[in-house]
Amino acid sequence: MQLERSVTTDLPQAVVFHYLAGFHRVIEWDPSVTRAEKRTRGTVTTGTEFEVDVQFLGQTSTLVYQVLEHQPPTRLVLQGKADAYTVTDTIQFETLPTGKTRLTYGLQVVYAPGYEKFAGVFAPLVRSNVDTAIAVLERTLNYQPQP
């Protein structure tokens, strides 16, 4: 399953990249996340790991994310692995002619053997969770209060 969403903000590209590269902050903008921690020391770079707990269908899954690509301020790729699935987040950053920053967030979910048969059932729920997270991320980046 693959999804792609875009967000535009007035914040500078480098600031937006830095914010999202600190993936432990995912708890600030993804309501399905109940815990997020950086597992490795030092600055975020390729190989940095994060541990993220996600609530889905009443169950909590722990994902261990690793930064696969860290190309400030244009591209960030993280991969999270749980028992039942692997998620790859590909985030592209660009400065628009207006000076605003657009980030394009791509998400790919691959289910482990035995779970792929549920992909069609999970798809609308995953889409809904992603849409909610992206809406909150946009409000967060644009400092808009939640309704």
CSV table of C-alpha atoms in Angstrom, one decimal:
chain,number,residue,atom,x,y,z
A,1,MET,CA,0.0,0.0,0.0
A,2,GLN,CA,1.3,3.4,-0.9
A,3,LEU,CA,0.1,6.9,0.0
A,4,GLU,CA,1.4,10.4,-0.8
A,5,ARG,CA,0.3,13.7,0.8
A,6,SER,CA,1.6,17.3,0.6
A,7,VAL,CA,1.7,20.1,3.2
A,8,THR,CA,2.7,23.7,2.7
A,9,THR,CA,4.1,26.0,5.4
A,10,ASP,CA,5.6,29.4,5.7
A,11,LEU,CA,8.5,27.9,7.7
A,12,PRO,CA,11.9,27.7,6.0
A,13,GLN,CA,12.8,24.4,4.3
A,14,ALA,CA,15.7,23.7,6.7
A,15,VAL,CA,13.6,24.3,9.8
A,16,VAL,CA,10.9,21.9,8.5
A,17,PHE,CA,13.5,19.3,7.6
A,18,HIS,CA,15.1,19.5,11.0
A,19,TYR,CA,11.7,19.2,12.8
A,20,LEU,CA,10.7,16.1,10.9
A,21,ALA,CA,14.2,14.5,11.0
A,22,GLY,CA,13.8,14.5,14.8
A,23,PHE,CA,11.3,11.7,14.4
A,24,HIS,CA,10.7,11.4,18.1
A,25,ARG,CA,8.5,14.5,17.6
A,26,VAL,CA,6.1,12.4,15.6
A,27,ILE,CA,4.1,12.1,18.8
A,28,GLU,CA,3.3,15.9,18.4
A,29,TRP,CA,1.5,15.5,15.1
A,30,ASP,CA,0.4,11.9,14.7
A,31,PRO,CA,-2.5,11.1,17.1
A,32,SER,CA,-2.0,7.3,16.6
A,33,VAL,CA,1.4,7.6,18.2
A,34,THR,CA,1.4,7.0,22.0
A,35,ARG,CA,5.2,7.0,22.6
A,36,ALA,CA,8.2,8.0,20.5
A,37,GLU,CA,11.9,8.0,21.6
A,38,LYS,CA,15.2,8.5,19.9
A,39,ARG,CA,17.3,5.3,20.5
A,40,THR,CA,20.7,6.5,19.3
A,41,ARG,CA,22.8,9.3,20.7
A,42,GLY,CA,24.0,12.3,18.8
A,43,THR,CA,22.6,14.3,15.9
A,44,VAL,CA,20.2,12.7,13.5
A,45,THR,CA,21.9,11.2,10.5
A,46,THR,CA,21.7,8.0,8.4
A,47,GLY,CA,21.4,5.1,10.8
A,48,THR,CA,19.8,7.0,13.6
A,49,GLU,CA,17.0,4.9,15.3
A,50,PHE,CA,13.7,5.8,16.9
A,51,GLU,CA,11.2,3.6,18.8
A,52,VAL,CA,7.6,4.5,18.2
A,53,ASP,CA,4.4,2.9,19.7
A,54,VAL,CA,1.4,3.2,17.4
A,55,GLN,CA,-2.2,2.5,18.4
A,56,PHE,CA,-4.2,0.8,15.6
A,57,LEU,CA,-7.5,-1.1,16.0
A,58,GLY,CA,-7.2,-1.1,19.8
A,59,GLN,CA,-3.7,-2.7,19.7
A,60,THR,CA,-0.3,-1.1,20.3
A,61,SER,CA,2.5,-1.9,17.9
A,62,THR,CA,6.1,-1.0,18.5
A,63,LEU,CA,8.1,0.1,15.5
A,64,VAL,CA,11.8,0.5,15.4
A,65,TYR,CA,12.5,3.2,12.8
A,66,GLN,CA,15.9,3.7,11.2
A,67,VAL,CA,16.9,6.7,9.1
A,68,LEU,CA,17.8,5.3,5.7
A,69,GLU,CA,18.5,8.6,3.9
A,70,HIS,CA,19.3,11.9,5.5
A,71,GLN,CA,19.9,14.6,2.9
A,72,PRO,CA,19.3,18.0,4.5
A,73,PRO,CA,17.3,19.9,3.6
A,74,THR,CA,15.7,18.0,0.7
A,75,ARG,CA,15.1,14.4,1.5
A,76,LEU,CA,14.5,12.1,4.5
A,77,VAL,CA,13.7,8.4,4.4
A,78,LEU,CA,12.8,6.4,7.5
A,79,GLN,CA,11.9,2.7,7.7
A,80,GLY,CA,9.9,1.4,10.7
A,81,LYS,CA,9.6,-2.3,11.4
A,82,ALA,CA,7.0,-4.1,13.5
A,83,ASP,CA,6.1,-7.7,13.8
A,84,ALA,CA,3.2,-7.5,11.3
A,85,TYR,CA,4.4,-4.9,8.8
A,86,THR,CA,7.2,-2.6,7.6
A,87,VAL,CA,6.6,1.1,6.9
A,88,THR,CA,8.8,3.3,4.8
A,89,ASP,CA,8.3,7.1,5.1
A,90,THR,CA,9.8,9.1,2.3
A,91,ILE,CA,9.7,12.9,2.8
A,92,GLN,CA,10.7,15.4,0.2
A,93,PHE,CA,11.2,19.1,1.0
A,94,GLU,CA,11.2,22.0,-1.5
A,95,THR,CA,11.1,25.8,-1.4
A,96,LEU,CA,8.4,27.1,-3.6
A,97,PRO,CA,8.8,30.3,-5.7
A,98,THR,CA,6.6,32.0,-3.1
A,99,GLY,CA,9.2,31.2,-0.4
A,100,LYS,CA,6.9,28.7,1.3
A,101,THR,CA,8.1,25.2,1.9
A,102,ARG,CA,6.3,22.2,0.5
A,103,LEU,CA,6.9,18.8,2.0
A,104,THR,CA,5.6,15.7,0.2
A,105,TYR,CA,5.1,12.8,2.5
A,106,GLY,CA,5.1,9.3,1.0
A,107,LEU,CA,4.2,6.2,3.0
A,108,GLN,CA,4.6,2.6,1.9
A,109,VAL,CA,3.2,-0.2,4.0
A,110,VAL,CA,4.4,-3.8,3.4
A,111,TYR,CA,2.7,-6.5,5.4
A,112,ALA,CA,4.5,-9.6,6.8
A,113,PRO,CA,3.6,-13.0,5.5
A,114,GLY,CA,0.2,-14.0,6.8
A,115,TYR,CA,-0.9,-10.4,7.2
A,116,GLU,CA,-1.0,-9.3,3.6
A,117,LYS,CA,-4.5,-10.9,3.2
A,118,PHE,CA,-5.8,-8.1,5.5
A,119,ALA,CA,-4.3,-5.3,3.5
A,120,GLY,CA,-7.6,-4.5,1.8
A,121,VAL,CA,-9.4,-4.3,5.2
A,122,PHE,CA,-6.6,-2.2,6.7
A,123,ALA,CA,-6.2,0.2,3.8
A,124,PRO,CA,-9.2,2.6,4.5
A,125,LEU,CA,-8.2,2.7,8.2
A,126,VAL,CA,-4.5,3.4,7.4
A,127,ARG,CA,-5.6,6.1,4.9
A,128,SER,CA,-7.8,7.8,7.6
A,129,ASN,CA,-4.9,7.7,10.1
A,130,VAL,CA,-2.5,9.2,7.6
A,131,ASP,CA,-4.9,11.9,6.6
A,132,THR,CA,-5.5,12.8,10.3
A,133,ALA,CA,-1.7,12.8,11.0
A,134,ILE,CA,-1.0,15.0,8.0
A,135,ALA,CA,-3.7,17.5,8.9
A,136,VAL,CA,-2.3,17.8,12.4
A,137,LEU,CA,1.2,18.1,11.0
A,138,GLU,CA,0.0,21.0,8.8
A,139,ARG,CA,-1.6,22.7,11.8
A,140,THR,CA,1.6,22.1,13.8
A,141,LEU,CA,3.8,23.6,11.2
A,142,ASN,CA,1.5,26.5,10.7
A,143,TYR,CA,0.8,27.0,14.4
A,144,GLN,CA,-3.0,26.7,14.0
A,145,PRO,CA,-4.9,25.7,17.1
A,146,GLN,CA,-6.9,22.4,16.8
A,147,PRO,CA,-10.6,22.7,16.4
